[in-house]
Protein backbone atom coordinates (compact mmCIF):
# COMPACT_ATOMS: atom_id res chain seq x y z
CA UNK A 1 0.00 0.00 0.00
CA UNK A 2 1.44 3.36 -1.06
CA UNK A 3 -0.20 6.64 -0.03
CA UNK A 4 0.61 9.77 -2.01
CA UNK A 5 0.43 12.32 0.79
CA UNK A 6 0.23 16.07 0.22
CA UNK A 7 1.06 18.10 3.31
CA UNK A 8 -1.80 19.94 5.04
CA UNK A 9 -4.45 18.07 3.10
CA UNK A 10 -7.32 15.61 3.30
CA UNK A 11 -4.77 12.84 2.84
CA UNK A 12 -4.39 12.74 6.63
CA UNK A 13 -7.77 10.98 6.81
CA UNK A 14 -6.47 8.10 4.72
CA UNK A 15 -3.44 7.56 6.95
CA UNK A 16 -5.75 7.67 9.97
CA UNK A 17 -8.09 5.07 8.46
CA UNK A 18 -5.17 2.79 7.59
CA UNK A 19 -3.98 3.06 11.19
CA UNK A 20 -7.46 2.18 12.47
CA UNK A 21 -7.56 -0.81 10.10
CA UNK A 22 -4.06 -1.98 11.02
CA UNK A 23 -2.97 -2.04 7.36
CA UNK A 24 0.73 -1.65 6.57
CA UNK A 25 1.51 1.23 4.24
CA UNK A 26 4.25 3.43 2.87
CA UNK A 27 4.05 7.18 2.29
CA UNK A 28 5.34 9.35 -0.52
CA UNK A 29 5.23 12.96 0.68
CA UNK A 30 4.65 16.06 -1.43
CA UNK A 31 5.04 19.72 -0.51
CA UNK A 32 2.66 22.43 -1.65
CA UNK A 33 3.84 25.21 -3.96
CA UNK A 34 3.85 28.92 -3.13
CA UNK A 35 0.20 29.24 -4.15
CA UNK A 36 -0.70 26.15 -2.06
CA UNK A 37 -1.15 24.05 -5.20
CA UNK A 38 -0.14 20.42 -5.41
CA UNK A 39 3.11 19.66 -7.29
CA UNK A 40 2.86 18.72 -10.94
CA UNK A 41 4.44 15.33 -10.32
CA UNK A 42 1.16 14.13 -8.80
CA UNK A 43 -0.28 14.22 -12.33
CA UNK A 44 2.06 11.38 -13.18
CA UNK A 45 0.08 9.26 -10.72
CA UNK A 46 -3.45 10.48 -11.55
CA UNK A 47 -4.60 12.87 -14.32
CA UNK A 48 -6.12 15.39 -11.87
CA UNK A 49 -2.94 15.65 -9.81
CA UNK A 50 -4.75 15.75 -6.48
CA UNK A 51 -4.13 14.08 -3.14
CA UNK A 52 -4.92 11.67 -1.59
CA UNK A 53 -4.15 8.87 -3.99
CA UNK A 54 -3.36 5.30 -3.02
CA UNK A 55 -1.76 2.46 -4.91
CA UNK A 56 -2.77 -1.00 -3.75
CA UNK A 57 -2.22 -4.32 -5.46
CA UNK A 58 -1.74 -2.67 -8.85
CA UNK A 59 -4.72 -0.33 -8.50
CA UNK A 60 -4.51 3.48 -8.45
CA UNK A 61 -7.43 4.95 -6.49
CA UNK A 62 -8.19 8.64 -6.02
CA UNK A 63 -10.95 10.66 -4.31
CA UNK A 64 -11.20 10.47 -0.52
CA UNK A 65 -14.67 8.92 -0.31
CA UNK A 66 -13.85 6.30 -2.94
CA UNK A 67 -10.62 5.44 -1.14
CA UNK A 68 -12.42 5.07 2.19
CA UNK A 69 -15.07 2.80 0.71
CA UNK A 70 -12.41 0.70 -1.04
CA UNK A 71 -10.38 0.29 2.14
CA UNK A 72 -13.41 -0.58 4.26
CA UNK A 73 -14.63 -3.09 1.67
CA UNK A 74 -11.24 -4.78 1.41
CA UNK A 75 -9.80 -4.53 4.90
CA UNK A 76 -12.67 -3.54 7.20
CA UNK A 77 -14.26 -6.85 8.14
CA UNK A 78 -14.49 -7.18 11.89
CA UNK A 79 -13.08 -3.70 12.53
CA UNK A 80 -16.39 -2.07 13.51
CA UNK A 81 -15.85 0.94 11.25
CA UNK A 82 -19.08 0.49 9.27
CA UNK A 83 -22.56 -0.18 10.75
CA UNK A 84 -24.49 -3.32 9.92
CA UNK A 85 -26.31 -3.10 6.55
CA UNK A 86 -30.00 -2.26 6.70
CA UNK A 87 -29.81 -0.39 10.00
CA UNK A 88 -30.61 3.29 10.63
CA UNK A 89 -26.94 3.72 11.54
CA UNK A 90 -25.93 2.40 8.12
CA UNK A 91 -28.10 5.03 6.45
CA UNK A 92 -26.59 7.77 8.59
CA UNK A 93 -23.12 6.40 7.84
CA UNK A 94 -23.68 6.59 4.09
CA UNK A 95 -25.11 10.09 4.34
CA UNK A 96 -22.19 11.59 6.30
CA UNK A 97 -19.62 9.69 4.27
CA UNK A 98 -20.81 11.53 1.14
CA UNK A 99 -21.95 14.77 2.77
CA UNK A 100 -18.41 15.59 3.87
CA UNK A 101 -17.17 16.17 0.32
CA UNK A 102 -20.49 16.76 -1.43
CA UNK A 103 -21.94 19.51 0.79
CA UNK A 104 -19.50 20.67 3.45
CA UNK A 105 -16.20 21.06 1.63
CA UNK A 106 -17.45 23.04 -1.42
CA UNK A 107 -18.66 25.81 0.90
CA UNK A 108 -15.48 25.79 2.96
CA UNK A 109 -13.35 25.94 -0.19
CA UNK A 110 -15.52 28.72 -1.62
CA UNK A 111 -14.94 30.83 1.47
CA UNK A 112 -11.19 30.28 1.26
CA UNK A 113 -11.13 31.23 -2.43
CA UNK A 114 -12.98 34.50 -1.87
CA UNK A 115 -10.73 35.31 1.07
CA UNK A 116 -7.69 34.83 -1.17
CA UNK A 117 -8.98 36.76 -4.19
CA UNK A 118 -7.92 40.24 -2.91
CA UNK A 119 -4.38 38.96 -2.35
CA UNK A 120 -4.08 37.93 -6.00
CA UNK A 121 -5.32 41.10 -7.72
CA UNK A 122 -3.54 44.29 -8.87
CA UNK A 123 -2.95 46.86 -6.13
CA UNK A 124 -5.36 49.40 -7.62
CA UNK A 125 -8.13 46.82 -7.71
CA UNK A 126 -7.67 45.56 -4.16
CA UNK A 127 -10.19 47.91 -2.48
CA UNK A 128 -12.89 46.77 -4.91
CA UNK A 129 -11.89 43.14 -4.62
CA UNK A 130 -11.94 43.38 -0.84
CA UNK A 131 -15.50 44.70 -0.95
CA UNK A 132 -16.57 41.89 -3.31
CA UNK A 133 -14.88 39.28 -1.12
CA UNK A 134 -16.51 40.64 2.04
CA UNK A 135 -19.94 40.81 0.39
CA UNK A 136 -19.77 37.19 -0.82
CA UNK A 137 -18.60 35.80 2.52
CA UNK A 138 -21.02 37.91 4.57
CA UNK A 139 -24.12 37.34 2.44
CA UNK A 140 -23.52 33.91 0.91
CA UNK A 141 -20.94 31.59 2.45
CA UNK A 142 -21.05 32.58 6.14
CA UNK A 143 -24.83 32.20 6.59
CA UNK A 144 -24.73 28.78 4.91
CA UNK A 145 -21.71 27.69 6.91
CA UNK A 146 -23.43 28.69 10.14
CA UNK A 147 -26.35 26.48 9.14
CA UNK A 148 -24.02 23.57 8.50
CA UNK A 149 -22.19 24.10 11.78
CA UNK A 150 -25.47 24.08 13.70
CA UNK A 151 -26.42 20.89 11.85
CA UNK A 152 -23.18 19.19 12.98
CA UNK A 153 -23.78 20.26 16.56
CA UNK A 154 -27.36 18.97 16.56
CA UNK A 155 -26.31 15.64 15.06
CA UNK A 156 -23.44 15.15 17.49
CA UNK A 157 -25.65 15.94 20.45
CA UNK A 158 -27.63 12.77 19.69
CA UNK A 159 -24.91 10.30 20.62
CA UNK A 160 -21.50 11.89 20.10
CA UNK A 161 -20.68 10.44 16.67
CA UNK A 162 -21.99 11.11 13.18
CA UNK A 163 -23.37 7.65 12.43
CA UNK A 164 -24.70 6.45 15.74
CA UNK A 165 -23.35 5.53 19.15
CA UNK A 166 -20.08 4.13 17.77
CA UNK A 167 -17.09 5.62 15.98
CA UNK A 168 -17.07 4.78 12.24
CA UNK A 169 -15.28 5.71 9.04
CA UNK A 170 -17.92 8.42 8.57
CA UNK A 171 -16.28 10.22 11.49
CA UNK A 172 -12.94 9.97 9.72
CA UNK A 173 -14.46 11.54 6.61
CA UNK A 174 -16.16 14.28 8.65
CA UNK A 175 -13.01 15.11 10.60
CA UNK A 176 -11.53 17.35 7.91
CA UNK A 177 -14.58 19.59 7.27
CA UNK A 178 -15.14 19.91 11.03
CA UNK A 179 -11.49 20.79 11.69
CA UNK A 180 -11.43 23.29 8.85
CA UNK A 181 -14.87 24.58 9.76
CA UNK A 182 -13.75 25.51 13.26
CA UNK A 183 -11.28 27.88 11.57
CA UNK A 184 -13.61 29.28 8.92
CA UNK A 185 -17.16 29.24 10.31
CA UNK A 186 -18.16 32.33 12.31
CA UNK A 187 -19.88 30.37 15.06
CA UNK A 188 -19.93 33.18 17.60
CA UNK A 189 -19.73 30.63 20.39
CA UNK A 190 -18.18 27.34 19.38
CA UNK A 191 -20.70 24.52 19.76
CA UNK A 192 -19.83 22.25 22.66
CA UNK A 193 -20.82 18.99 20.98
CA UNK A 194 -18.47 19.76 18.09
CA UNK A 195 -15.63 20.63 20.46
CA UNK A 196 -16.21 17.41 22.37
CA UNK A 197 -16.13 15.47 19.11
CA UNK A 198 -12.78 17.00 18.16
CA UNK A 199 -11.32 16.18 21.56
CA UNK A 200 -12.38 12.55 21.10
CA UNK A 201 -11.01 12.08 17.60
CA UNK A 202 -7.74 13.86 18.38
CA UNK A 203 -7.22 11.55 21.36
CA UNK A 204 -7.50 8.37 19.29
CA UNK A 205 -4.13 6.58 19.09
CA UNK A 206 -4.60 5.91 15.37
CA UNK A 207 -5.22 9.63 14.69
CA UNK A 208 -2.08 10.62 16.58
CA UNK A 209 0.05 7.92 14.97
CA UNK A 210 -1.12 9.10 11.54
CA UNK A 211 0.10 12.61 12.45
CA UNK A 212 3.50 11.22 13.37
CA UNK A 213 3.75 9.24 10.14
CA UNK A 214 2.38 11.89 7.81
CA UNK A 215 4.02 15.02 9.11
CA UNK A 216 2.74 18.49 8.28
CA UNK A 217 -1.00 18.83 8.90
CA UNK A 218 -1.99 22.24 10.19
CA UNK A 219 -5.40 21.16 11.49
CA UNK A 220 -4.15 18.26 13.60
CA UNK A 221 -5.08 18.74 17.22
CA UNK A 222 -7.00 22.00 16.66
CA UNK A 223 -8.95 23.67 18.10
CA UNK A 224 -9.01 22.24 21.62
CA UNK A 225 -7.29 24.91 23.68
Coordinates of C-alpha atoms in Angstrom, one line a residue:
X1 CA 0.0 0.0 0.0
X2 CA 1.4 3.4 -1.1
X3 CA -0.2 6.6 0.0
X4 CA 0.6 9.8 -2.0
X5 CA 0.4 12.3 0.8
X6 CA 0.2 16.1 0.2
X7 CA 1.1 18.1 3.3
X8 CA -1.8 19.9 5.0
X9 CA -4.4 18.1 3.1
X10 CA -7.3 15.6 3.3
X11 CA -4.8 12.8 2.8
X12 CA -4.4 12.7 6.6
X13 CA -7.8 11.0 6.8
X14 CA -6.5 8.1 4.7
X15 CA -3.4 7.6 7.0
X16 CA -5.7 7.7 10.0
X17 CA -8.1 5.1 8.5
X18 CA -5.2 2.8 7.6
X19 CA -4.0 3.1 11.2
X20 CA -7.5 2.2 12.5
X21 CA -7.6 -0.8 10.1
X22 CA -4.1 -2.0 11.0
X23 CA -3.0 -2.0 7.4
X24 CA 0.7 -1.6 6.6
X25 CA 1.5 1.2 4.2
X26 CA 4.3 3.4 2.9
X27 CA 4.1 7.2 2.3
X28 CA 5.3 9.4 -0.5
X29 CA 5.2 13.0 0.7
X30 CA 4.7 16.1 -1.4
X31 CA 5.0 19.7 -0.5
X32 CA 2.7 22.4 -1.7
X33 CA 3.8 25.2 -4.0
X34 CA 3.9 28.9 -3.1
X35 CA 0.2 29.2 -4.1
X36 CA -0.7 26.2 -2.1
X37 CA -1.2 24.1 -5.2
X38 CA -0.1 20.4 -5.4
X39 CA 3.1 19.7 -7.3
X40 CA 2.9 18.7 -10.9
X41 CA 4.4 15.3 -10.3
X42 CA 1.2 14.1 -8.8
X43 CA -0.3 14.2 -12.3
X44 CA 2.1 11.4 -13.2
X45 CA 0.1 9.3 -10.7
X46 CA -3.4 10.5 -11.5
X47 CA -4.6 12.9 -14.3
X48 CA -6.1 15.4 -11.9
X49 CA -2.9 15.6 -9.8
X50 CA -4.8 15.7 -6.5
X51 CA -4.1 14.1 -3.1
X52 CA -4.9 11.7 -1.6
X53 CA -4.2 8.9 -4.0
X54 CA -3.4 5.3 -3.0
X55 CA -1.8 2.5 -4.9
X56 CA -2.8 -1.0 -3.8
X57 CA -2.2 -4.3 -5.5
X58 CA -1.7 -2.7 -8.9
X59 CA -4.7 -0.3 -8.5
X60 CA -4.5 3.5 -8.4
X61 CA -7.4 4.9 -6.5
X62 CA -8.2 8.6 -6.0
X63 CA -10.9 10.7 -4.3
X64 CA -11.2 10.5 -0.5
X65 CA -14.7 8.9 -0.3
X66 CA -13.9 6.3 -2.9
X67 CA -10.6 5.4 -1.1
X68 CA -12.4 5.1 2.2
X69 CA -15.1 2.8 0.7
X70 CA -12.4 0.7 -1.0
X71 CA -10.4 0.3 2.1
X72 CA -13.4 -0.6 4.3
X73 CA -14.6 -3.1 1.7
X74 CA -11.2 -4.8 1.4
X75 CA -9.8 -4.5 4.9
X76 CA -12.7 -3.5 7.2
X77 CA -14.3 -6.9 8.1
X78 CA -14.5 -7.2 11.9
X79 CA -13.1 -3.7 12.5
X80 CA -16.4 -2.1 13.5
X81 CA -15.9 0.9 11.3
X82 CA -19.1 0.5 9.3
X83 CA -22.6 -0.2 10.7
X84 CA -24.5 -3.3 9.9
X85 CA -26.3 -3.1 6.6
X86 CA -30.0 -2.3 6.7
X87 CA -29.8 -0.4 10.0
X88 CA -30.6 3.3 10.6
X89 CA -26.9 3.7 11.5
X90 CA -25.9 2.4 8.1
X91 CA -28.1 5.0 6.4
X92 CA -26.6 7.8 8.6
X93 CA -23.1 6.4 7.8
X94 CA -23.7 6.6 4.1
X95 CA -25.1 10.1 4.3
X96 CA -22.2 11.6 6.3
X97 CA -19.6 9.7 4.3
X98 CA -20.8 11.5 1.1
X99 CA -22.0 14.8 2.8
X100 CA -18.4 15.6 3.9
X101 CA -17.2 16.2 0.3
X102 CA -20.5 16.8 -1.4
X103 CA -21.9 19.5 0.8
X104 CA -19.5 20.7 3.4
X105 CA -16.2 21.1 1.6
X106 CA -17.4 23.0 -1.4
X107 CA -18.7 25.8 0.9
X108 CA -15.5 25.8 3.0
X109 CA -13.4 25.9 -0.2
X110 CA -15.5 28.7 -1.6
X111 CA -14.9 30.8 1.5
X112 CA -11.2 30.3 1.3
X113 CA -11.1 31.2 -2.4
X114 CA -13.0 34.5 -1.9
X115 CA -10.7 35.3 1.1
X116 CA -7.7 34.8 -1.2
X117 CA -9.0 36.8 -4.2
X118 CA -7.9 40.2 -2.9
X119 CA -4.4 39.0 -2.3
X120 CA -4.1 37.9 -6.0
X121 CA -5.3 41.1 -7.7
X122 CA -3.5 44.3 -8.9
X123 CA -2.9 46.9 -6.1
X124 CA -5.4 49.4 -7.6
X125 CA -8.1 46.8 -7.7
X126 CA -7.7 45.6 -4.2
X127 CA -10.2 47.9 -2.5
X128 CA -12.9 46.8 -4.9
X129 CA -11.9 43.1 -4.6
X130 CA -11.9 43.4 -0.8
X131 CA -15.5 44.7 -1.0
X132 CA -16.6 41.9 -3.3
X133 CA -14.9 39.3 -1.1
X134 CA -16.5 40.6 2.0
X135 CA -19.9 40.8 0.4
X136 CA -19.8 37.2 -0.8
X137 CA -18.6 35.8 2.5
X138 CA -21.0 37.9 4.6
X139 CA -24.1 37.3 2.4
X140 CA -23.5 33.9 0.9
X141 CA -20.9 31.6 2.5
X142 CA -21.0 32.6 6.1
X143 CA -24.8 32.2 6.6
X144 CA -24.7 28.8 4.9
X145 CA -21.7 27.7 6.9
X146 CA -23.4 28.7 10.1
X147 CA -26.4 26.5 9.1
X148 CA -24.0 23.6 8.5
X149 CA -22.2 24.1 11.8
X150 CA -25.5 24.1 13.7
X151 CA -26.4 20.9 11.8
X152 CA -23.2 19.2 13.0
X153 CA -23.8 20.3 16.6
X154 CA -27.4 19.0 16.6
X155 CA -26.3 15.6 15.1
X156 CA -23.4 15.1 17.5
X157 CA -25.6 15.9 20.4
X158 CA -27.6 12.8 19.7
X159 CA -24.9 10.3 20.6
X160 CA -21.5 11.9 20.1
X161 CA -20.7 10.4 16.7
X162 CA -22.0 11.1 13.2
X163 CA -23.4 7.7 12.4
X164 CA -24.7 6.4 15.7
X165 CA -23.4 5.5 19.2
X166 CA -20.1 4.1 17.8
X167 CA -17.1 5.6 16.0
X168 CA -17.1 4.8 12.2
X169 CA -15.3 5.7 9.0
X170 CA -17.9 8.4 8.6
X171 CA -16.3 10.2 11.5
X172 CA -12.9 10.0 9.7
X173 CA -14.5 11.5 6.6
X174 CA -16.2 14.3 8.6
X175 CA -13.0 15.1 10.6
X176 CA -11.5 17.3 7.9
X177 CA -14.6 19.6 7.3
X178 CA -15.1 19.9 11.0
X179 CA -11.5 20.8 11.7
X180 CA -11.4 23.3 8.8
X181 CA -14.9 24.6 9.8
X182 CA -13.8 25.5 13.3
X183 CA -11.3 27.9 11.6
X184 CA -13.6 29.3 8.9
X185 CA -17.2 29.2 10.3
X186 CA -18.2 32.3 12.3
X187 CA -19.9 30.4 15.1
X188 CA -19.9 33.2 17.6
X189 CA -19.7 30.6 20.4
X190 CA -18.2 27.3 19.4
X191 CA -20.7 24.5 19.8
X192 CA -19.8 22.2 22.7
X193 CA -20.8 19.0 21.0
X194 CA -18.5 19.8 18.1
X195 CA -15.6 20.6 20.5
X196 CA -16.2 17.4 22.4
X197 CA -16.1 15.5 19.1
X198 CA -12.8 17.0 18.2
X199 CA -11.3 16.2 21.6
X200 CA -12.4 12.5 21.1
X201 CA -11.0 12.1 17.6
X202 CA -7.7 13.9 18.4
X203 CA -7.2 11.6 21.4
X204 CA -7.5 8.4 19.3
X205 CA -4.1 6.6 19.1
X206 CA -4.6 5.9 15.4
X207 CA -5.2 9.6 14.7
X208 CA -2.1 10.6 16.6
X209 CA 0.0 7.9 15.0
X210 CA -1.1 9.1 11.5
X211 CA 0.1 12.6 12.5
X212 CA 3.5 11.2 13.4
X213 CA 3.8 9.2 10.1
X214 CA 2.4 11.9 7.8
X215 CA 4.0 15.0 9.1
X216 CA 2.7 18.5 8.3
X217 CA -1.0 18.8 8.9
X218 CA -2.0 22.2 10.2
X219 CA -5.4 21.2 11.5
X220 CA -4.2 18.3 13.6
X221 CA -5.1 18.7 17.2
X222 CA -7.0 22.0 16.7
X223 CA -9.0 23.7 18.1
X224 CA -9.0 22.2 21.6
X225 CA -7.3 24.9 23.7

